[in-house]
Coordinates of C-alpha atoms in Angstrom, one line a residue:
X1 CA 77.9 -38.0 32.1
X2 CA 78.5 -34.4 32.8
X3 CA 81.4 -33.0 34.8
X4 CA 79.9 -29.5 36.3
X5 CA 82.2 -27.5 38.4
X6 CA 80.7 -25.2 40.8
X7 CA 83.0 -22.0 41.3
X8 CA 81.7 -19.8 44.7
X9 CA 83.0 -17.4 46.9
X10 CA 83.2 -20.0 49.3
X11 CA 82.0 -23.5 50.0
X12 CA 81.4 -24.3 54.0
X13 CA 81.8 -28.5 53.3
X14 CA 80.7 -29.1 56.9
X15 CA 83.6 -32.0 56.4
X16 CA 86.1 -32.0 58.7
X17 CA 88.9 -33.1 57.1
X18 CA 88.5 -30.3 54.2
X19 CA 86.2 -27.4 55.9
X20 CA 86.8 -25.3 53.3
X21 CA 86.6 -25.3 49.2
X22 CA 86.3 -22.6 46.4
X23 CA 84.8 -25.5 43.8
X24 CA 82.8 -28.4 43.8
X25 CA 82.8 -30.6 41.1
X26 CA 79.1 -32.5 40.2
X27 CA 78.2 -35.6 38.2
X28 CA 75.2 -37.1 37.8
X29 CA 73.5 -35.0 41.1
X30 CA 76.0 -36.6 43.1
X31 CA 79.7 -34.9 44.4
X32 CA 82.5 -36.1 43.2
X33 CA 85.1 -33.4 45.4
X34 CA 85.5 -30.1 46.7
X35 CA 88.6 -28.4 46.6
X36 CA 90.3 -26.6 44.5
X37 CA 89.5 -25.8 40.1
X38 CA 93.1 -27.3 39.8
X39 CA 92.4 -30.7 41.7
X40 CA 89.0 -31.0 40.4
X41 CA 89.6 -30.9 36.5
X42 CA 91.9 -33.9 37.4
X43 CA 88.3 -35.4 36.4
X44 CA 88.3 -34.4 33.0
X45 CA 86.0 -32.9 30.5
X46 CA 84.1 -30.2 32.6
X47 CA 81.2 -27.5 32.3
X48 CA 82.8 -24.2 34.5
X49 CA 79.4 -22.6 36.0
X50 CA 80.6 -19.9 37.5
X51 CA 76.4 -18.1 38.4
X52 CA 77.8 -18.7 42.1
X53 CA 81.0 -17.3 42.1
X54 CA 79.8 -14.5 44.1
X55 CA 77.5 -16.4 46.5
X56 CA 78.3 -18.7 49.5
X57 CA 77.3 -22.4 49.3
X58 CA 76.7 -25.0 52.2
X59 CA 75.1 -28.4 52.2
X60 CA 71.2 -28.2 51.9
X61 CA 69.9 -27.4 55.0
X62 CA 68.4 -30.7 56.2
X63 CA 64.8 -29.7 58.6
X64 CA 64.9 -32.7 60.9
X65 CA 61.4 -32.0 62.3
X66 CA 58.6 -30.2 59.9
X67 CA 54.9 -31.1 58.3
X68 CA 53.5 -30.8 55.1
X69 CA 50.9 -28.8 56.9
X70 CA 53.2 -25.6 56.1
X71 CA 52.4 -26.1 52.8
X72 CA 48.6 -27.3 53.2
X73 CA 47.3 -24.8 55.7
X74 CA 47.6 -22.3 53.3
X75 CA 44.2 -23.1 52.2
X76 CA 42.8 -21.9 55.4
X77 CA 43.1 -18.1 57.4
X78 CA 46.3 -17.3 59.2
X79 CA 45.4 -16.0 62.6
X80 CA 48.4 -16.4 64.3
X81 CA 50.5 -13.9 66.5
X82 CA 53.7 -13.1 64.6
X83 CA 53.7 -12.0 61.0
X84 CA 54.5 -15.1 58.6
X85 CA 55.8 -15.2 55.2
X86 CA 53.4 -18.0 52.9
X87 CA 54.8 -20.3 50.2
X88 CA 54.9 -17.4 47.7
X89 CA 56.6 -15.0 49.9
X90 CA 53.9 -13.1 50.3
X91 CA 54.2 -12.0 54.4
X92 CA 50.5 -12.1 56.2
X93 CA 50.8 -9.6 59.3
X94 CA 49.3 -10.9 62.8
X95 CA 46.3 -10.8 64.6
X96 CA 47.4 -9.7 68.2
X97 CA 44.3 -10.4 69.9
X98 CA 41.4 -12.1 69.8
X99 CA 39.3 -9.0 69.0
X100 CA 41.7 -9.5 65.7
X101 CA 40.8 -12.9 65.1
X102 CA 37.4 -12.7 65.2
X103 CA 37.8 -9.8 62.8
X104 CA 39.7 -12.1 60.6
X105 CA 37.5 -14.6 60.6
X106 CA 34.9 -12.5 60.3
X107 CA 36.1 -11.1 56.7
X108 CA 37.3 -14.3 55.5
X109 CA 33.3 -16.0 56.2
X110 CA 32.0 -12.9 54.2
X111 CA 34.0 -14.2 51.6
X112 CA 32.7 -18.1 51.6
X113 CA 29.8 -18.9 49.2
X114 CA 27.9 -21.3 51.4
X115 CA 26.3 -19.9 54.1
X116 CA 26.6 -23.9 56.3
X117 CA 30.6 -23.9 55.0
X118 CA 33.2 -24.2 57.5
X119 CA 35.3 -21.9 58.1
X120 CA 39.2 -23.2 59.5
X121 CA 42.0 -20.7 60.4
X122 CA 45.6 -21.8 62.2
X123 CA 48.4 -20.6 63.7
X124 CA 46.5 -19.2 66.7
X125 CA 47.9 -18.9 70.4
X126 CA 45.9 -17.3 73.1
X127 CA 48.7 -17.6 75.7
X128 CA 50.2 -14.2 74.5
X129 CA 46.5 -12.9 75.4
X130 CA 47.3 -12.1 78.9
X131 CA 46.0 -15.9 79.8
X132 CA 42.8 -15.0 78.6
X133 CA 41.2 -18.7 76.5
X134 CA 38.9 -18.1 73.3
X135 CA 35.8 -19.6 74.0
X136 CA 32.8 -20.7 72.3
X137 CA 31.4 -17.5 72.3
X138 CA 34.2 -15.1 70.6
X139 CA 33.9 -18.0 67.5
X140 CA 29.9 -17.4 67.9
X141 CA 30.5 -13.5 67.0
X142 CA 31.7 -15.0 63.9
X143 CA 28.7 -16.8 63.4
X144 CA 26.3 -18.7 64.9
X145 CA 25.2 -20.5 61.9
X146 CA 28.5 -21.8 60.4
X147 CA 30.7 -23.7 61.9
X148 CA 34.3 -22.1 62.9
X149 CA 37.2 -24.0 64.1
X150 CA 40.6 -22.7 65.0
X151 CA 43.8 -24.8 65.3
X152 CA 46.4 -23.9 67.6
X153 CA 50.1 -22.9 66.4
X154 CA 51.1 -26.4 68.7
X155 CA 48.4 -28.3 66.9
X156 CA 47.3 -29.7 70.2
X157 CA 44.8 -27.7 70.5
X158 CA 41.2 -26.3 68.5
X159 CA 38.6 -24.2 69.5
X160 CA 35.0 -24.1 68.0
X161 CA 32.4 -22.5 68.0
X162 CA 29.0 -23.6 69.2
X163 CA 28.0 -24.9 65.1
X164 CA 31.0 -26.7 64.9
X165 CA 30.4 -28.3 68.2
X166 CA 26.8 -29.4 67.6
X167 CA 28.5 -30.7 64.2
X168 CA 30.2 -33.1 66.0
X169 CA 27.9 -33.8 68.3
X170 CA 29.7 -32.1 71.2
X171 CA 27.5 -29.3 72.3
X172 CA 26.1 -31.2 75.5
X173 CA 26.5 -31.5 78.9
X174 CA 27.4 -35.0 79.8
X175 CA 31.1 -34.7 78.4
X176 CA 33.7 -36.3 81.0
X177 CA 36.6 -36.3 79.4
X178 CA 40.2 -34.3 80.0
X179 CA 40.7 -32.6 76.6
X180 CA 37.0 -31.1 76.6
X181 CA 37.1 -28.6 79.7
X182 CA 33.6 -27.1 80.3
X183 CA 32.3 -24.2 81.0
X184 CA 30.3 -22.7 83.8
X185 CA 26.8 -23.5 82.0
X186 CA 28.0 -26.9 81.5
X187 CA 28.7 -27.3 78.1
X188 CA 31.9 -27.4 76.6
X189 CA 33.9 -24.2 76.5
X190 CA 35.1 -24.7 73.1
X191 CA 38.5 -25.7 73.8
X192 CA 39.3 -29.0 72.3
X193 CA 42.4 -30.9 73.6
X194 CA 44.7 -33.8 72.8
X195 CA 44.1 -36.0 69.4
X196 CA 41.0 -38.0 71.2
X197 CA 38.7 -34.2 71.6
X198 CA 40.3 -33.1 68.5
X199 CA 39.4 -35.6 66.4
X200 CA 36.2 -36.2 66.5
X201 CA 35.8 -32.7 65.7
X202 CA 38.1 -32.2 62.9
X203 CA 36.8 -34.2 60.0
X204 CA 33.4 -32.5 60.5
X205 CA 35.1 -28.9 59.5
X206 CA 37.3 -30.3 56.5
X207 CA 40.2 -30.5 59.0
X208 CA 40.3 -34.3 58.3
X209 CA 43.1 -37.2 57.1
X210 CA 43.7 -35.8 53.8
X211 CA 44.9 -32.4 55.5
X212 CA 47.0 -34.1 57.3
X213 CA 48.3 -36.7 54.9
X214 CA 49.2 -33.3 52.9
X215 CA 47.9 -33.0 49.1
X216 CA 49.9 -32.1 45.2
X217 CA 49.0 -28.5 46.3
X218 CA 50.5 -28.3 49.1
X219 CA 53.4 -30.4 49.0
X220 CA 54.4 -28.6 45.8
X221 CA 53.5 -25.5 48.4
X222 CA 55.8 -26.9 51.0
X223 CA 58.9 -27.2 48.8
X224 CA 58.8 -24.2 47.3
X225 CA 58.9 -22.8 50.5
X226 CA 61.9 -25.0 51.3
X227 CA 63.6 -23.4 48.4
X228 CA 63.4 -19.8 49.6
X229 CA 64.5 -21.3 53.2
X230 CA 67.9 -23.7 51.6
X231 CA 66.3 -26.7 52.6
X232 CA 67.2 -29.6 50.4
X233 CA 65.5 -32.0 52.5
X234 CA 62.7 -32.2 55.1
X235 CA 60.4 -34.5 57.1
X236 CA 57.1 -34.7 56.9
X237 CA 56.9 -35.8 61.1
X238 CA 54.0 -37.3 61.4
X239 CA 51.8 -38.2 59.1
X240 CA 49.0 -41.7 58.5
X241 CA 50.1 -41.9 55.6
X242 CA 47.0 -43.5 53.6
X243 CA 47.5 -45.5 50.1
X244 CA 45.8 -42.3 48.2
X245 CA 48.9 -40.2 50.2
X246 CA 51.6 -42.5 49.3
X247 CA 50.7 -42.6 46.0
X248 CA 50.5 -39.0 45.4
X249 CA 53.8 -37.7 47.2
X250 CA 55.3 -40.6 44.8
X251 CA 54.0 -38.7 41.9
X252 CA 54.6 -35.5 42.8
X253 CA 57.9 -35.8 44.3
X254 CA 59.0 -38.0 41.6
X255 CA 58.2 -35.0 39.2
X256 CA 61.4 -33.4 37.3
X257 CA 61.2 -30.6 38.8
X258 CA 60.7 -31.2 42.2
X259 CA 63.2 -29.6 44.4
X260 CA 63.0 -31.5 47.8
X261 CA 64.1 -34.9 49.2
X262 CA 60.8 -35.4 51.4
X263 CA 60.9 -37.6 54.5
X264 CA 57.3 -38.5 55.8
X265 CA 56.9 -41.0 59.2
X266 CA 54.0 -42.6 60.0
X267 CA 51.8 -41.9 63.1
X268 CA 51.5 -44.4 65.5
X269 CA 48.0 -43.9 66.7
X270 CA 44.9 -45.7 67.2
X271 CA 46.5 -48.6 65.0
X272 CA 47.6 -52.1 66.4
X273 CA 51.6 -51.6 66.7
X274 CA 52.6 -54.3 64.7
X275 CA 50.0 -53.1 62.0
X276 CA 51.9 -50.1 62.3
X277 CA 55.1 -51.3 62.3
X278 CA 54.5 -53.6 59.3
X279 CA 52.7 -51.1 57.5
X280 CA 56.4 -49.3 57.6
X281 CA 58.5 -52.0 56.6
X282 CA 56.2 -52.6 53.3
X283 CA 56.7 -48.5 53.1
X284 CA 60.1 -48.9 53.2
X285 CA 60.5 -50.8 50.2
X286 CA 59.1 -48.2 47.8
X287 CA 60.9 -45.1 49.0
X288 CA 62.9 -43.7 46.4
X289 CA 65.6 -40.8 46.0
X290 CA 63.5 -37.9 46.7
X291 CA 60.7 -39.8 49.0
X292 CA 62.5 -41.7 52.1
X293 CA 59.8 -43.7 53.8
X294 CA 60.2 -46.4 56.4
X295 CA 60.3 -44.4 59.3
X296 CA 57.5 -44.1 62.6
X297 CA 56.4 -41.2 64.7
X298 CA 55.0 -41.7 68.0
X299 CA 53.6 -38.5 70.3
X300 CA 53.4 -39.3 73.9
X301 CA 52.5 -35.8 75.0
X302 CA 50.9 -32.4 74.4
X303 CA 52.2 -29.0 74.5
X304 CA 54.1 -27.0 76.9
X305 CA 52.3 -23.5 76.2
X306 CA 48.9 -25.5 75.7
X307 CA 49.5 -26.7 79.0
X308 CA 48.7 -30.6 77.8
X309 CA 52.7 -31.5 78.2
X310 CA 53.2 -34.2 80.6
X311 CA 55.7 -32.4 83.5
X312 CA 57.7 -34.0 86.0
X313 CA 56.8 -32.7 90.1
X314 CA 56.8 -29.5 90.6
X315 CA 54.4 -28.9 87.4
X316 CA 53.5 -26.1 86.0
X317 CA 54.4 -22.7 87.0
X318 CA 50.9 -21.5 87.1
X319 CA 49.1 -24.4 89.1
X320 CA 47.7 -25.5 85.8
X321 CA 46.7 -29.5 86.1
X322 CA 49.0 -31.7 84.5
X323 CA 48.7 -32.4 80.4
X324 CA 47.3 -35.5 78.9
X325 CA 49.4 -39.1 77.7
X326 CA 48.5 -39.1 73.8
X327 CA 49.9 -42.6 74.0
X328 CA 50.1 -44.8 77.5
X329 CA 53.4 -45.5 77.9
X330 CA 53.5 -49.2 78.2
X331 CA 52.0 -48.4 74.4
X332 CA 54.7 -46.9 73.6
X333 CA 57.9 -49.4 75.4
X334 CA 55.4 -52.1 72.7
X335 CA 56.4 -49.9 69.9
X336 CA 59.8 -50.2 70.6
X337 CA 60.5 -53.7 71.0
X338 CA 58.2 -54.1 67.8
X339 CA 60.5 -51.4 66.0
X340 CA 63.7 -52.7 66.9
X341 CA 62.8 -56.3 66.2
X342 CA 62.4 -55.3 62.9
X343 CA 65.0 -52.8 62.8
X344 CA 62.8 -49.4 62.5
X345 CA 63.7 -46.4 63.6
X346 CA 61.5 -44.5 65.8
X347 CA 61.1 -40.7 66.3
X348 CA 59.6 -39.7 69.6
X349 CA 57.5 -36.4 70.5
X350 CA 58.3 -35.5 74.6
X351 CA 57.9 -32.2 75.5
X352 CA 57.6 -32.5 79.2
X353 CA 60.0 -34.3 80.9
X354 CA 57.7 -36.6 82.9
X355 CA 57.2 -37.9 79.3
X356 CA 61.2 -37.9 78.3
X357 CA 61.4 -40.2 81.5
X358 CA 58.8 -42.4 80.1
X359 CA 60.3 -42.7 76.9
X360 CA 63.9 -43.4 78.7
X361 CA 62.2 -46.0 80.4
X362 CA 60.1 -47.9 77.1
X363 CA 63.5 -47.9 75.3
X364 CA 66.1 -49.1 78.3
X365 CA 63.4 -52.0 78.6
X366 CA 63.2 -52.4 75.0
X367 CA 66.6 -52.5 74.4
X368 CA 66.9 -54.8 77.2
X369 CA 64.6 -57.4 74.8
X370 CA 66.4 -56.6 71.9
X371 CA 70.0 -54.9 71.8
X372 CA 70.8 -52.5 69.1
X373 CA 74.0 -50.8 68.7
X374 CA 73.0 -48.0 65.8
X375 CA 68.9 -47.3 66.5
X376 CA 69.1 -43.5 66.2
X377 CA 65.6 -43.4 67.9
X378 CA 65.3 -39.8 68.0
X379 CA 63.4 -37.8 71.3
X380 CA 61.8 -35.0 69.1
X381 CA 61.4 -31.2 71.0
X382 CA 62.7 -33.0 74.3
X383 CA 62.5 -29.2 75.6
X384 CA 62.7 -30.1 79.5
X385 CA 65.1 -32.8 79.5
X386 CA 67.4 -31.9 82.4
X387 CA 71.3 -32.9 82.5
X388 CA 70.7 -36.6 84.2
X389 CA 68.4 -37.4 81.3
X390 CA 70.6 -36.6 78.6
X391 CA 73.4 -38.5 80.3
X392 CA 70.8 -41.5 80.2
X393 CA 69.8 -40.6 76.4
X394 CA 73.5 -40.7 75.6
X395 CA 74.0 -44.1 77.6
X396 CA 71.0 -45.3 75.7
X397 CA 72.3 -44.3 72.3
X398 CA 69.2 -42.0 71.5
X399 CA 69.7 -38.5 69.7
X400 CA 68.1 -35.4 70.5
X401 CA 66.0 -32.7 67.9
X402 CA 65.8 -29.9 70.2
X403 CA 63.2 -26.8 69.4
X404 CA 65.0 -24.3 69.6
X405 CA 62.8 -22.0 68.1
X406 CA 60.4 -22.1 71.2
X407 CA 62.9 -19.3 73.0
X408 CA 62.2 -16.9 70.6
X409 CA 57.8 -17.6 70.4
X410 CA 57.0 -18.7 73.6
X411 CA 60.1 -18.2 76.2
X412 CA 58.9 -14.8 77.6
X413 CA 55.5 -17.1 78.6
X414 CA 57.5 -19.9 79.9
X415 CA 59.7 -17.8 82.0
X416 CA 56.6 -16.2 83.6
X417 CA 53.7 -18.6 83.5
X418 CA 54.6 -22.4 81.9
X419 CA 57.5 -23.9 83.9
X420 CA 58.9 -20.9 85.6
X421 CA 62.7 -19.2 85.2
X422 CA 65.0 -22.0 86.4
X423 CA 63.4 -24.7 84.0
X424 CA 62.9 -21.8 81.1
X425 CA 66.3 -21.3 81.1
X426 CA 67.6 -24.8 80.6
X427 CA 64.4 -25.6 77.9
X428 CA 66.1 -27.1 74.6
X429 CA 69.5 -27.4 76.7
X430 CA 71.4 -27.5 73.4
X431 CA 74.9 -26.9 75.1
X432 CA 73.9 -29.7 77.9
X433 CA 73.2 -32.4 75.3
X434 CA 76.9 -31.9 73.2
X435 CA 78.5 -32.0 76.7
X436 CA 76.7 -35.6 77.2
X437 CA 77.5 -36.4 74.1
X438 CA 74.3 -36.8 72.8
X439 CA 73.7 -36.2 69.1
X440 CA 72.0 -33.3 68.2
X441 CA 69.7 -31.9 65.7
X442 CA 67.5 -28.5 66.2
X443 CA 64.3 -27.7 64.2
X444 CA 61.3 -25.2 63.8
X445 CA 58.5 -28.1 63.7
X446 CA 57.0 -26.1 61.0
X447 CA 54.4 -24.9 60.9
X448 CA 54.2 -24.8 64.7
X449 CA 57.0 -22.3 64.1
X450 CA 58.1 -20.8 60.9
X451 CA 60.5 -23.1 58.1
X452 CA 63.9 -21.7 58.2
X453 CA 67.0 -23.6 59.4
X454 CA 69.2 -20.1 59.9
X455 CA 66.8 -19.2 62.2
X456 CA 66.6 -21.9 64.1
X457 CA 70.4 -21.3 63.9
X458 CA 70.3 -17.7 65.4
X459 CA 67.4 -19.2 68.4
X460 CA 70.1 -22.2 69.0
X461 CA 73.2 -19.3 69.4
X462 CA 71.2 -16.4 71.2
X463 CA 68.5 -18.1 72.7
X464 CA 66.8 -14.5 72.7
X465 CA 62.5 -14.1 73.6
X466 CA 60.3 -11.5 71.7
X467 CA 61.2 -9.5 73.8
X468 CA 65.0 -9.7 74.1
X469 CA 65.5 -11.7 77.2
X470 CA 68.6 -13.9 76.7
X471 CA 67.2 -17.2 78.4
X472 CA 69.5 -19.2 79.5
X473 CA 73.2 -17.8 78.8
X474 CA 75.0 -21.2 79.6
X475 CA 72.8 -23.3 77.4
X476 CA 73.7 -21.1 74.1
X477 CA 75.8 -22.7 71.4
X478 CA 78.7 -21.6 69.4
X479 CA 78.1 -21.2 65.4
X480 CA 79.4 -24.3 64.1
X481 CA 77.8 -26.6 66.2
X482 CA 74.5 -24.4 64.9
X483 CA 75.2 -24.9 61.9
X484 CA 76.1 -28.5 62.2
X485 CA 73.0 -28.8 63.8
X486 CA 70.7 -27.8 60.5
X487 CA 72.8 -30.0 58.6
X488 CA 74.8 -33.0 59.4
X489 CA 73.1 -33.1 62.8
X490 CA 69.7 -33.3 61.3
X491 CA 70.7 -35.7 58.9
X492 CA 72.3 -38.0 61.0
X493 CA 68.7 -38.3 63.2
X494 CA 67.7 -39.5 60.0
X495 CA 70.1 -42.0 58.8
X496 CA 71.2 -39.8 56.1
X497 CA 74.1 -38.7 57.1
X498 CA 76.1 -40.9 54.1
X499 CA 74.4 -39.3 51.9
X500 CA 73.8 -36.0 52.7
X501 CA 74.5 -33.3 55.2
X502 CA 77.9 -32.1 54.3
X503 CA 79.7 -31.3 50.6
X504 CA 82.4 -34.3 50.1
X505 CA 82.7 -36.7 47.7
X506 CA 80.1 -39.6 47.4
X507 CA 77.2 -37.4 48.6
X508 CA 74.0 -36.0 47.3
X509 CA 74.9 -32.4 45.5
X510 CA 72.7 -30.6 47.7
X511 CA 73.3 -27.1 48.2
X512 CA 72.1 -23.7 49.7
X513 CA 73.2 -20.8 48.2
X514 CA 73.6 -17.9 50.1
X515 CA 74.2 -14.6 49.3
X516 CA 75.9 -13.6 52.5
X517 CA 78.6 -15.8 54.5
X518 CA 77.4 -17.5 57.7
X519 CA 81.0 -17.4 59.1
X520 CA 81.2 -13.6 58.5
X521 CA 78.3 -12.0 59.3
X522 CA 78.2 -11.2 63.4
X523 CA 76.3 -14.3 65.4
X524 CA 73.4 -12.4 66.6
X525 CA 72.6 -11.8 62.3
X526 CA 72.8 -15.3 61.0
X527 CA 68.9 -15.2 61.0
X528 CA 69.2 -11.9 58.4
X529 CA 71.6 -14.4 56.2
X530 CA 70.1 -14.2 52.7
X531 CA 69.3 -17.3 50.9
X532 CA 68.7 -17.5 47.2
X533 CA 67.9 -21.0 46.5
X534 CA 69.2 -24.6 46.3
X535 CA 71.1 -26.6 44.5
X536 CA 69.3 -30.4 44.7
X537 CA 70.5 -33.9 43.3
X538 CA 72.7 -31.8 41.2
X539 CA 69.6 -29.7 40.3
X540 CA 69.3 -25.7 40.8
X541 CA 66.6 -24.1 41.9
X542 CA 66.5 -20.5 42.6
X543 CA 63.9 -18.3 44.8
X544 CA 63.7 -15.8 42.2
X545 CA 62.2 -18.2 39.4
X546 CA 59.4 -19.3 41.7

């Protein structure tokens, strides 16, 4: 048993009653103090490490809301906006139009063998186009002989080409359904929408369960990512989380060098919920250290910016048509009682606020059937809630994981065509919900957004657009409660916060280690904070050995 002492040039604990440390003292991965070298070798024999003693440690940033698809959709073509660092560090530039994209995709089907393979690219957005949509025929110039298929940055949203569409037998003109708009000859523009559209088109272009349950590759792809990013541990939001998927994240993150606690909930969906909710509780009972299962995901609404988010009256900005229910909400009040009968925590996707209301409503009457003074259920993005609905959230004893990182890649296009300037400016009301008292986590709901908890630390304090528009002055937050938010904020959304979230004794001995202080570096910078690694379960893992 060990004794390793930590020296830095300083330790942020994130604990209140000792904010502050030059040494932290590890046994067996876990802490046993921060203080002082003189009060810590009151332990005994000890191992001095001093490799930090000129870098800046916090606790592991904890990402409340991410996807293993950051790692797995590496595989495909990156067609998105903004230029984006990979797994590897390697940083892919943007396609800023869909000219671009089509030249993308263009090169990358040169490159495919089979002349019938599908070709699959992400990260694409065509709201920064001017409001002009891709359509069937810009993926035709691709080819018209293989199919092409496109998934939005929000994930709500694919676009195909005509191929892809006859693929999946939707290139016909007797489609009545919401998430397949049409096009002036009838036939389906290309635009797929919601999970119903979507998936009956993505297993037929390789986009299918196992992508989404997340592979070895790309979960050992996804945590190296959150070493370069201080991320210690991460959640894997919404996943089905089939046998084959269990069984390999159990593999791989019980590996010994594996440098992420990974936090995976499963989807409610098409399932029976209490199929679903007993296919948690068995979950439950395997996690282990590094793999924390036992939690649900439920997604009662689309996107804001893919104009499938379900919005309270006046709507959208733009006279767009309102978005589409992914689950009904008397589905979704079922869920809850189920969950909290058997004591399951359940994180909730609301983007509008017509669908916050909803799931105000399912848990007042669910709590109503079965009282629960500690159910952390969690309203994930929440980006519309207005102050009388966090009031409610707070009397209902819900948290809050507020995306922050939305000002930053879609606020200019909210301001002007989503939901208009008053409601831009009060999206992801950060400084509303710590006035309720609501708990509060912020995320980057990778890979709809970048990994990187400082980041999302900088869009929580500046709450600055692309293009420099501060939006929202009053609903900015101070730095600690930013950086509270990426750590014992996120892990308290999670149940975690006994064990991780801040550097005190008793806790997991995870650590970022940064090469430039968080407290001393000007506000509007704390995104250009330098991170070289993590230290996990005791563990150190740096960026530069990757």
């Amino acid at each position: 048993m060990t004794i390793t002492i930590y020296r830095a040039r300083r330790i942020l604990t994130m604990n209140p009653a000792r904010p502050e440390a030059t040494h932290v003292a590890v046994r067996d991965g876990r802490i046993l103090g921060a203080g002082t070298l003189a009060e810590l070798q009151g332990w005994g024999a000890h191992r001095l490490d001093e490799r930090f003693a000129d870098r800046v440690l916090m606790p592991g940033f904890v990402e409340g809301h991410s996807h293993l698809l950051e790692g797995t959709q590496w595989r495909f073509v990156y067609v998105g906006y903004f230029d984006r660092e990979d797994p590897d560090g390697r940083v892919w530039p943007g396609a800023r139009s869909i000219d671009a994209v089509v030249a993308r995709l263009a090169e990358a089907a040169r490159a495919l063998p089979a002349p019938d393979a599908p070709l699959v690219a992400w990260g694409f957005d065509p709201i920064y186009f001017g409001g002009r949509r891709c359509e069937r025929g810009d993926l035709d110039r691709v080819s018209d002989t293989r199919p092409v298929a496109v998934l939005h940055a929000s994930m709500h949203i694919i676009n195909a080409n005509s191929p892809a569409l006859a693929r999946a037998g939707l290139l016909r003109a007797d489609i009545d359904h919401p998430g397949v708009p049409l096009g002036a000859d009838g036939l389906p523009t290309g635009e797929l929408k919601g999970p119903d559209a979507m998936g009956a088109l993505a297993p037929k272009v390789g986009f299918d369960r196992s992508v989404l349950a997340g592979d070895a590759q790309g979960l050992r792809a996804f945590a190296r990512l959150c070493v370069r990013k201080g991320v210690t541990t991460a959640t894997d939001l919404a996943s089905p989380l089939p046998e084959n998927a269990v069984a390999m994240m159990l593999e791989v993150t019980g590996e010994p060098d594996f440098p992420t606690r990974i936090v995976p909930l499963l989807r409610l969906q098409s399932q029976p919920v209490p199929d679903a909710i007993a296919r948690v509780v068995a979950l439950k009972a395997r996690s282990t250290d590094r793999l924390r299962l036992g939690r649900l995901k439920a997604v009662l609404d689309g996107s804001i910016q893919g104009f499938s988010a379900r919005l309270r009256w006046p709507g959208y900005f733009n006279g767009a048509p309102n978005g589409l229910w992914y689950l009904a909400p008397e589905q979704l009040q079922a869920a809850y009682v189920e969950a909290l009968a058997h004591g399951v925590q359940v994180h909730t996707h609301t983007n509008g606020d017509e669908a916050t209301e909803a799931a105000l409503d399912a848990l007042q009457a669910a709590l109503a059937r079965h009282p629960a003074r500690d159910h952390r259920f969690t309203l994930q993005h929440c980006q519309l809630a207005d102050a009388a609905q966090f009031r409610r959230i707070r009397a209902l004893g819900a948290c809050v994981n507020l995306f922050a990182n939305h000002h930053f890649y879609w606020g200019d296009q909210h301001y002007q065509s989503t939901v208009g300037p008053e409601r831009a400016e009060r999206m992801n009301a950060c400084a509303t919900a710590l006035a309720s008292g609501v708990p509060l986590a912020i995320h980057s709901d990778a890979p709809v957004t970048p990994l990187g908890p400082l980041f999302t630390a900088w869009c929580a304090i500046e709450r600055r657009t692309a293009s420099g528009r501060v939006l929202g002055h009053a609903e900015r937050i101070d730095r600690a409660a930013a950086l509270r938010a990426i750590t014992l904020g996120a892990a308290y959304t999670l149940g975690l916060d006994g064990e991780i979230g801040s550097i005190e004794a008793g806790k997991q001995a995870d650590f970022a280690i940064l090469a430039d202080d968080p407290l001393e570096i000007a506000a509007d910078r704390i995104r250009e904070v330098r991170v070289d690694g993590v230290v996990q379960g005791g563990r150190v893992f740096l960026a530069a050995d990757l």
